[in-house]
Short mmCIF file of C-alpha atoms in Angstrom, two decimals:
data_model
loop_
_atom_site.label_atom_id
_atom_site.label_comp_id
_atom_site.label_asym_id
_atom_site.label_seq_id
_atom_site.Cartn_x
_atom_site.Cartn_y
_atom_site.Cartn_z
CA MET A 1 0.02 -0.01 -0.01
CA ILE A 2 1.37 3.46 -0.90
CA LYS A 3 1.24 5.77 2.04
CA TRP A 4 2.28 8.76 -0.10
CA ALA A 5 4.06 9.43 -3.32
CA LYS A 6 5.40 12.70 -4.69
CA THR A 7 6.82 13.76 -7.91
CA TYR A 8 9.34 16.67 -8.34
CA TRP A 9 10.73 17.29 -11.83
CA LYS A 10 11.62 15.29 -14.91
CA GLY A 11 14.55 12.91 -14.29
CA GLY A 12 15.07 10.22 -11.76
CA VAL A 13 16.06 9.50 -8.11
CA ALA A 14 19.18 7.23 -8.09
CA SER A 15 19.74 7.21 -4.37
CA ILE A 16 17.92 7.81 -0.94
CA SER A 17 19.74 7.95 2.31
CA LEU A 18 18.73 9.30 5.74
CA THR A 19 20.29 11.82 8.03
CA ARG A 20 20.47 11.26 11.78
CA GLY A 21 17.72 13.65 12.26
CA GLY A 22 15.45 11.53 10.07
CA ASP A 23 15.46 13.83 6.89
CA MET A 24 16.06 12.15 3.48
CA ILE A 25 18.84 13.01 1.13
CA ALA A 26 17.87 12.30 -2.47
CA ALA A 27 20.21 12.54 -5.43
CA GLY A 28 19.99 11.68 -9.24
CA VAL A 29 19.28 13.50 -12.48
CA ALA A 30 17.04 16.48 -12.88
CA GLU A 31 15.67 18.02 -16.16
CA LYS A 32 13.31 20.91 -16.89
CA GLU A 33 12.01 22.43 -20.10
CA LEU A 34 12.10 26.14 -20.44
CA HIS A 35 10.35 28.36 -22.94
CA PHE A 36 11.12 32.02 -23.44
CA LEU A 37 11.02 34.73 -26.08
CA ALA A 38 14.42 35.38 -27.65
CA GLU A 39 15.55 38.09 -30.09
CA TYR A 40 14.50 35.93 -33.10
CA GLY A 41 11.28 34.48 -31.63
CA PRO A 42 10.31 31.74 -29.19
CA ARG A 43 12.97 29.37 -27.92
CA ARG A 44 12.85 26.14 -26.03
CA VAL A 45 15.85 24.75 -24.08
CA ILE A 46 16.38 21.75 -21.76
CA LEU A 47 18.08 22.46 -18.49
CA SER A 48 19.58 19.23 -17.00
CA GLY A 49 22.12 17.95 -14.56
CA GLY A 50 22.69 16.01 -11.44
CA PHE A 51 20.91 17.01 -8.27
CA VAL A 52 20.93 16.60 -4.59
CA ALA A 53 18.10 17.53 -2.23
CA ARG A 54 17.16 17.37 1.26
CA LEU A 55 13.47 16.33 2.04
CA GLY A 56 11.44 15.94 5.14
CA ARG A 57 10.10 12.53 5.98
CA ASP A 58 6.84 13.45 4.33
CA GLY A 59 8.79 14.18 1.05
CA SER A 60 8.53 17.97 1.42
CA LEU A 61 11.52 19.77 -0.17
CA LYS A 62 13.87 21.72 2.15
CA TRP A 63 16.61 22.51 -0.39
CA PHE A 64 17.64 21.59 -3.76
CA ARG A 65 20.87 21.89 -5.72
CA ILE A 66 21.43 21.36 -9.41
CA ILE A 67 24.90 20.62 -10.91
CA PRO A 68 25.05 21.11 -14.76
CA LYS A 69 26.64 18.57 -17.02
CA VAL A 70 26.89 15.96 -14.24
CA THR A 71 25.06 12.70 -13.83
CA ILE A 72 24.85 11.63 -10.22
CA THR A 73 24.81 7.77 -9.78
CA ASP A 74 25.00 7.40 -5.87
CA ALA A 75 25.12 9.43 -2.65
CA GLU A 76 25.63 8.75 1.00
CA VAL A 77 25.41 10.78 4.30
CA THR A 78 28.59 10.75 6.39
CA GLY A 79 28.67 10.47 10.15
CA ASN A 80 28.88 14.23 10.60
CA GLY A 81 25.97 14.96 8.34
CA GLU A 82 27.79 15.85 5.11
CA VAL A 83 26.79 14.35 1.76
CA VAL A 84 29.17 12.75 -0.65
CA LEU A 85 28.15 12.32 -4.32
CA VAL A 86 29.70 10.35 -7.19
CA GLY A 87 28.82 10.41 -10.79
CA VAL A 88 30.11 11.15 -14.25
CA THR A 89 30.69 14.06 -16.51
CA ARG A 90 31.62 14.45 -20.22
CA GLU A 91 34.35 16.41 -21.77
CA PRO A 92 34.91 17.36 -25.31
CA ARG A 93 35.64 14.44 -27.68
CA SER A 94 33.17 12.45 -25.64
CA MET A 95 35.48 11.38 -22.92
CA MET A 96 33.78 10.23 -19.70
CA LEU A 97 35.28 11.47 -16.33
CA GLY A 98 34.37 10.26 -12.80
CA VAL A 99 33.52 13.01 -10.27
CA ILE A 100 33.19 13.21 -6.55
CA LEU A 101 31.44 16.01 -4.79
CA LYS A 102 30.83 16.86 -1.21
CA PHE A 103 28.18 19.22 0.30
CA ASP A 104 27.45 20.06 3.93
CA GLY A 105 24.10 19.31 5.50
CA ASN A 106 22.66 22.60 4.31
CA GLY A 107 23.40 22.23 0.76
CA ASN A 108 26.61 24.27 0.66
CA PHE A 109 29.28 22.93 -1.74
CA LEU A 110 32.51 21.91 0.07
CA TRP A 111 34.81 20.35 -2.55
CA GLY A 112 34.92 18.46 -5.79
CA ARG A 113 37.28 16.20 -7.56
CA ARG A 114 37.44 15.15 -11.26
CA PHE A 115 39.32 12.11 -12.35
CA ASN A 116 40.59 11.85 -15.93
CA GLY A 117 42.35 8.86 -17.36
CA GLY A 118 42.07 9.89 -21.02
CA VAL A 119 39.36 7.39 -22.30
CA LEU A 120 36.52 6.41 -19.94
CA ASP A 121 36.34 6.43 -16.18
CA SER A 122 32.90 6.08 -14.69
CA PHE A 123 31.89 6.07 -10.89
CA ASN A 124 28.91 3.91 -10.06
CA ALA A 125 28.75 3.74 -6.23
CA LEU A 126 30.40 4.73 -2.96
CA THR A 127 30.58 3.85 0.70
CA THR A 128 31.97 6.07 3.57
CA THR A 129 34.64 4.91 6.00
CA ARG A 130 34.81 5.22 9.75
CA ASP A 131 37.55 7.79 9.48
CA GLY A 132 35.59 10.10 7.30
CA GLY A 133 36.90 8.86 4.00
CA THR A 134 35.15 7.43 0.95
CA VAL A 135 35.58 4.33 -1.16
CA VAL A 136 34.40 4.65 -4.84
CA VAL A 137 33.93 1.98 -7.42
CA GLY A 138 33.33 2.04 -11.03
CA GLU A 139 34.74 1.13 -14.37
CA THR A 140 37.72 2.23 -16.40
CA ARG A 141 38.86 1.82 -20.05
CA SER A 142 41.76 4.04 -19.55
CA PHE A 143 43.71 1.74 -17.30
CA GLY A 144 44.14 -1.84 -16.35
CA ALA A 145 44.82 -5.25 -17.98
CA GLY A 146 41.97 -5.57 -20.49
CA VAL A 147 39.15 -3.97 -22.37
CA SER A 148 37.65 -2.61 -19.15
CA ASP A 149 38.53 -3.09 -15.50
CA ALA A 150 36.98 -2.49 -12.15
CA LEU A 151 38.11 0.67 -10.62
CA VAL A 152 38.34 1.24 -6.88
CA LEU A 153 39.54 4.47 -5.28
CA ARG A 154 40.03 5.38 -1.49
CA LEU A 155 40.00 9.00 -0.51
CA ASP A 156 40.38 10.81 2.70
CA GLY A 157 37.69 13.28 3.94
CA ASP A 158 39.18 16.14 1.97
CA GLY A 159 39.12 14.26 -1.35
CA ASN A 160 42.82 13.33 -1.53
CA PHE A 161 44.01 10.04 -2.86
CA VAL A 162 44.95 7.40 -0.32
CA TRP A 163 45.18 4.73 -2.98
CA TRP A 164 43.45 3.61 -6.09
CA GLY A 165 43.67 0.61 -8.27
CA THR A 166 42.25 -1.49 -11.19
CA TYR A 167 41.18 -5.07 -10.84
CA GLY A 168 40.44 -7.30 -13.81
CA GLY A 169 41.65 -9.53 -16.62
CA LYS A 170 41.91 -9.36 -20.46
CA LEU A 171 38.16 -8.84 -21.20
CA TRP A 172 35.30 -6.69 -19.78
CA ASP A 173 35.15 -6.30 -16.01
CA GLY A 174 33.48 -3.68 -13.83
CA ALA A 175 32.30 -2.73 -10.29
CA GLU A 176 28.74 -1.74 -9.57
CA SER A 177 28.49 -1.47 -5.76
CA VAL A 178 30.61 -1.53 -2.63
CA ALA A 179 30.27 -1.99 1.15
CA ILE A 180 32.59 -2.44 4.14
CA ASP A 181 31.90 -5.53 6.18
CA ARG A 182 32.12 -6.27 9.89
CA GLU A 183 35.85 -7.16 9.64
CA GLY A 184 36.65 -3.76 7.86
CA ARG A 185 37.15 -5.34 4.43
CA ILE A 186 36.11 -3.56 1.33
CA VAL A 187 33.55 -5.79 -0.56
CA VAL A 188 33.25 -4.87 -4.25
CA ALA A 189 30.33 -6.37 -6.30
CA GLY A 190 30.20 -6.18 -10.23
CA TYR A 191 30.62 -8.48 -13.19
CA THR A 192 33.33 -10.30 -15.03
CA TYR A 193 33.93 -11.75 -18.51
CA SER A 194 37.56 -12.34 -17.88
CA PHE A 195 37.01 -14.94 -15.20
CA SER A 196 33.86 -16.61 -16.42
CA GLU A 197 33.61 -19.71 -18.67
CA GLY A 198 31.47 -18.12 -21.40
CA PRO A 199 29.00 -15.48 -20.48
CA SER A 200 29.61 -12.83 -17.83
CA ASN A 201 29.42 -13.89 -14.14
CA ALA A 202 28.61 -11.99 -10.97
CA TRP A 203 31.97 -11.05 -9.41
CA LEU A 204 32.93 -10.16 -5.81
CA LEU A 205 36.15 -9.03 -4.47
CA TRP A 206 37.33 -8.65 -0.84
CA LEU A 207 40.02 -6.09 -0.36
CA ASP A 208 41.99 -4.80 2.64
CA ASN A 209 42.58 -1.26 3.65
CA GLU A 210 45.51 -1.00 1.33
CA GLY A 211 43.65 -2.34 -1.72
CA ASP A 212 45.17 -5.75 -1.79
CA VAL A 213 42.89 -8.60 -2.75
CA LEU A 214 42.05 -10.89 0.13
CA LEU A 215 39.41 -12.99 -1.75
CA GLY A 216 37.84 -13.09 -5.20
CA LYS A 217 34.81 -15.23 -6.28
CA THR A 218 32.57 -15.63 -9.30
CA TYR A 219 28.90 -16.70 -9.09
CA GLY A 220 27.26 -17.81 -12.30
CA THR A 221 25.37 -20.23 -14.52
CA GLU A 222 25.19 -20.66 -18.26
CA SER A 223 23.48 -17.30 -18.69
CA LEU A 224 24.70 -13.73 -18.31
CA GLU A 225 24.97 -12.65 -14.60
CA LYS A 226 25.76 -9.36 -13.07
CA ALA A 227 25.77 -8.17 -9.42
CA VAL A 228 24.13 -4.79 -9.18
CA LYS A 229 23.89 -3.95 -5.49
CA ILE A 230 25.34 -5.15 -2.14
CA ALA A 231 24.13 -4.48 1.37
CA LEU A 232 25.13 -5.79 4.75
CA THR A 233 22.95 -7.63 7.26
CA PRO A 234 22.97 -6.46 11.00
CA GLU A 235 25.42 -9.33 11.54
CA GLY A 236 27.70 -7.82 8.77
CA ASP A 237 27.09 -10.50 6.12
CA PRO A 238 26.87 -9.44 2.53
CA VAL A 239 23.60 -9.82 0.60
CA VAL A 240 23.91 -9.28 -3.06
CA VAL A 241 21.23 -8.70 -5.66
CA GLY A 242 21.78 -9.07 -9.47
CA LYS A 243 20.19 -9.93 -12.73
CA THR A 244 20.50 -12.88 -15.15
CA TYR A 245 19.66 -12.58 -18.82
CA VAL A 246 18.37 -15.90 -20.26
CA PRO A 247 18.85 -15.74 -24.00
CA ILE A 248 16.70 -18.81 -24.82
CA LYS A 249 13.73 -17.30 -22.93
CA SER A 250 14.61 -13.69 -23.89
CA ARG A 251 13.97 -12.45 -20.39
CA HIS A 252 15.72 -11.20 -17.25
CA ASP A 253 15.49 -12.97 -13.89
CA ALA A 254 16.49 -11.12 -10.64
CA TRP A 255 18.30 -12.90 -7.85
CA ALA A 256 19.36 -12.33 -4.38
CA ILE A 257 22.10 -14.30 -2.49
CA ARG A 258 23.43 -14.14 1.17
CA LEU A 259 27.04 -14.95 1.68
CA ASP A 260 29.01 -15.85 4.77
CA GLY A 261 32.43 -14.19 5.61
CA GLU A 262 34.35 -16.43 3.10
CA GLY A 263 31.95 -15.69 0.24
CA GLU A 264 30.10 -18.94 0.31
CA PRO A 265 26.32 -18.89 -0.28
CA GLU A 266 24.06 -19.37 2.74
CA TRP A 267 20.97 -19.13 0.56
CA GLY A 268 20.05 -17.86 -2.86
CA LEU A 269 16.57 -16.92 -4.45
CA ARG A 270 15.70 -16.31 -8.06
CA PHE A 271 12.67 -14.07 -9.23
CA PRO A 272 11.67 -15.16 -12.77
CA GLY A 273 10.87 -12.31 -15.22
CA MET A 274 12.06 -9.53 -12.82
CA GLU A 275 15.09 -7.29 -12.96
CA ALA A 276 16.65 -6.21 -9.59
CA VAL A 277 18.00 -2.62 -9.20
CA ASP A 278 18.58 -2.27 -5.50
CA ILE A 279 18.48 -3.91 -2.04
CA ALA A 280 17.99 -2.56 1.43
CA VAL A 281 18.24 -4.11 4.87
CA SER A 282 15.76 -3.13 7.59
CA PRO A 283 16.88 -2.53 11.33
CA SER A 284 15.26 -6.02 12.04
CA GLY A 285 17.47 -7.69 9.36
CA ASP A 286 14.72 -8.32 6.73
CA LEU A 287 15.63 -7.53 3.17
CA VAL A 288 13.70 -5.48 0.59
CA VAL A 289 14.56 -6.05 -3.03
CA ALA A 290 13.41 -3.35 -5.60
CA MET A 291 12.74 -4.38 -9.22
CA GLU A 292 12.92 -2.26 -12.25
CA ASP A 293 9.11 -2.67 -13.11
CA PHE A 294 7.76 -1.11 -9.88
CA GLU A 295 7.93 -4.46 -7.99
CA LEU A 296 9.16 -4.92 -4.46
CA ALA A 297 9.81 -8.15 -2.65
CA GLY A 298 10.36 -8.71 1.09
CA ILE A 299 12.73 -11.54 2.23
CA GLY A 300 13.52 -12.75 5.69
CA SER A 301 17.16 -12.95 6.96
CA THR A 302 17.16 -16.67 6.37
CA GLY A 303 15.86 -16.45 2.79
CA GLU A 304 12.07 -17.04 3.16
CA PRO A 305 9.80 -14.77 0.96
CA LEU A 306 7.77 -12.55 3.24
CA TRP A 307 5.62 -10.22 0.92
CA GLY A 308 5.48 -8.68 -2.46
CA GLU A 309 4.13 -5.39 -3.67
CA ARG A 310 3.49 -4.01 -7.21
CA LEU A 311 3.27 -0.31 -7.12
CA LYS A 312 0.38 1.28 -9.05
CA LEU A 313 2.26 4.42 -10.22
CA LYS A 314 1.34 5.79 -13.53
CA MET A 315 4.83 6.92 -14.31
CA ASP A 316 7.55 6.35 -16.97
CA GLY A 317 10.75 4.72 -16.07
CA GLY A 318 10.91 2.49 -13.00
CA LEU A 319 12.30 1.96 -9.56
CA ARG A 320 15.96 2.93 -9.05
CA THR A 321 16.53 2.76 -5.28
CA VAL A 322 15.06 1.49 -2.05
CA LEU A 323 15.49 2.26 1.67
CA ALA A 324 14.15 0.20 4.50
CA ASP A 325 13.50 1.99 7.86
CA GLU A 326 10.32 2.38 9.73
CA HIS A 327 8.72 2.21 6.39
CA VAL A 328 9.88 1.37 2.89
CA LEU A 329 11.00 4.29 0.85
CA VAL A 330 11.52 3.91 -2.88
CA GLY A 331 12.66 6.41 -5.59
CA GLY A 332 12.84 6.30 -9.29
CA GLY A 333 11.94 7.76 -12.48
CA ALA A 334 13.75 7.76 -15.81
CA LEU A 335 17.36 8.60 -15.41
CA TRP A 336 17.72 8.90 -19.16
CA GLY A 337 14.80 10.41 -21.22
CA ILE A 338 11.31 11.43 -20.35
CA GLY A 339 9.84 10.79 -16.91
CA GLU A 340 9.35 12.37 -13.50
CA ALA A 341 11.57 11.82 -10.48
CA PHE A 342 9.53 10.42 -7.61
CA ILE A 343 9.59 9.21 -3.98
CA ALA A 344 7.07 7.11 -2.40
CA SER A 345 6.55 5.62 1.10
CA ILE A 346 5.18 2.09 1.21
CA GLN A 347 3.47 -0.06 3.70
CA PRO A 348 3.94 -3.64 2.18
CA GLU A 349 0.81 -5.87 2.34
CA GLY A 350 0.90 -8.18 -0.78
CA GLU A 351 1.42 -11.83 -1.18
CA PRO A 352 5.06 -12.98 -1.75
CA PRO A 353 6.13 -13.25 -5.38
CA ALA A 354 6.91 -16.70 -6.97
CA VAL A 355 10.65 -17.57 -6.33
CA LEU A 356 12.99 -20.34 -7.19
CA ASP A 357 16.27 -21.48 -5.39
CA TRP A 358 19.20 -20.00 -7.00
CA ASN A 359 22.40 -22.06 -6.68
CA PRO A 360 25.13 -20.58 -8.93
CA GLU A 361 28.43 -22.19 -9.47
CA VAL A 362 30.99 -20.57 -7.30
CA LYS A 363 34.65 -20.32 -8.18
CA GLU A 364 37.75 -18.64 -6.94
CA SER A 365 39.08 -15.92 -9.18
CA GLU A 366 42.54 -14.17 -9.33
CA CYS A 367 42.77 -10.80 -11.15
CA THR A 368 45.54 -8.63 -12.26
CA VAL A 369 45.82 -5.61 -9.95
CA PHE A 370 47.50 -2.25 -10.74
CA ARG A 371 47.67 0.27 -7.93
CA ALA A 372 48.73 3.80 -7.42
CA TYR A 373 49.21 5.88 -4.30
CA ALA A 374 49.24 9.60 -3.35
CA ASN A 375 53.10 9.54 -3.88
CA GLY A 376 52.56 9.18 -7.68
CA GLU A 377 53.22 5.44 -8.12
CA ALA A 378 51.92 4.58 -11.58
CA CYS A 379 49.20 2.34 -12.79
CA PHE A 380 49.30 0.65 -16.25
CA LYS A 381 47.26 -0.06 -19.33
CA ALA A 382 47.69 -3.20 -21.54
CA THR A 383 48.12 -2.53 -25.20
CA PRO A 384 46.52 -4.91 -27.82
CA VAL A 385 49.94 -6.62 -28.22
CA GLY A 386 50.16 -7.40 -24.52
CA ARG A 387 52.65 -4.76 -23.56
CA PHE A 388 51.98 -2.41 -20.67
CA THR A 389 52.34 1.33 -20.85
CA GLU A 390 52.59 3.59 -17.77
CA VAL A 391 49.64 5.94 -17.32
CA ARG A 392 48.62 8.11 -14.30
CA LEU A 393 45.20 9.06 -12.94
CA LYS A 394 45.32 12.55 -11.49
CA PRO A 395 42.69 14.22 -9.38
CA VAL A 396 41.77 17.79 -10.50
CA GLU A 397 39.96 20.07 -8.33
CA PHE A 398 36.46 20.39 -9.69
CA LYS A 399 34.38 23.48 -8.99
CA PRO A 400 31.09 23.01 -10.82
CA ASP A 401 28.52 25.68 -10.89
CA VAL A 402 25.71 24.85 -8.33
CA PHE A 403 22.24 26.34 -8.58
CA SER A 404 19.57 26.27 -5.91
CA SER A 405 16.63 26.26 -8.29
CA PHE A 406 15.77 25.90 -11.89
CA GLU A 407 14.90 29.56 -12.08
CA GLU A 408 18.50 30.52 -11.04
CA PHE A 409 19.89 27.92 -13.51
CA ALA A 410 17.67 29.53 -16.30
CA GLU A 411 19.29 32.90 -15.61
CA SER A 412 22.73 31.66 -15.95
CA SER A 413 25.08 31.75 -18.86
CA TYR A 414 24.30 28.00 -19.65
CA VAL A 415 21.16 29.34 -21.40
CA ARG A 416 21.87 31.33 -24.57
CA ARG A 417 19.10 33.65 -25.44
#
């Protein structure tokens, strides 16, 4: 049952997190159409960029910031109430650069970093550390041992490098989500073609505080698998959701799997015909899986299906993020194209969806690791003939224009009249 639902602007909500005071921090992509009379007649422009907003628990807007030419992919509130954002921006010649931004709790811009490796570097997710730093994960084609590698960066609270590295093999590999487990290990979830026997497998890496690989495992079947989100239970165990594409049946299946500290499955569930986008853990330890097509599924900590809910929202796009607290909060919209950014509060009451056991084949994986530190130690990129060339990833201070409203944005130099 939907308790309330609110739309805000065209675009989509990619992330929802809570402050200690109970407010929501939402982030994603915002877009607005503007019509005005120019010197040569009527004009129409589209204002777009990444956004971060602070909302009350009823969805009311407290402040809003838009950052032009940036796509926000994830956000998290730090222990002192600051907000860290990650995403991508494009430069001339269509290069994609990763960006990290920090705001205070009142929406004031604190600092930004842009990371350019020369080809493509995208940041997909982040988690904050106990010492006020940030671990960021994504994908790079600028560095590494293959076509693309998983990219992991650790930064301090001021946005300076502690270390960064690439992880992968000769083919396509990438990181989609990250968490820090009860032992302080960095757990990275994504996908790999390099270490799968055929189609892509879901891929998890456990790293220490210096970026060294402690454990690596793949999870897969004969179809294409990809891990999309990772969360931790109250006991500190990782729970991962992902999606499987079944070519013979031309459909996606969602899956969820709980792992122990050694990466071995405790249980796994598969949701036929669905496509998972996010997972949240409630304070009681129950799990909520969000599906692309406005579907939610509740799972007990031991893997038993509890409830299902199909949201009757007449909106384009789909769910993008979920948060489980006193109630279930979902956000979504269309991160690319037409659709409205929305947030809804849900009180689940439906019957559990049909599920199957998911028992993927689990294998150890060893990847090539190239690391760099703040002292300038280099990373490398493999050439087509197998030789490695030295390359460096440098953080550049990034001071984007930040606007507090679309009206303020419309009066800026970004709109040529």
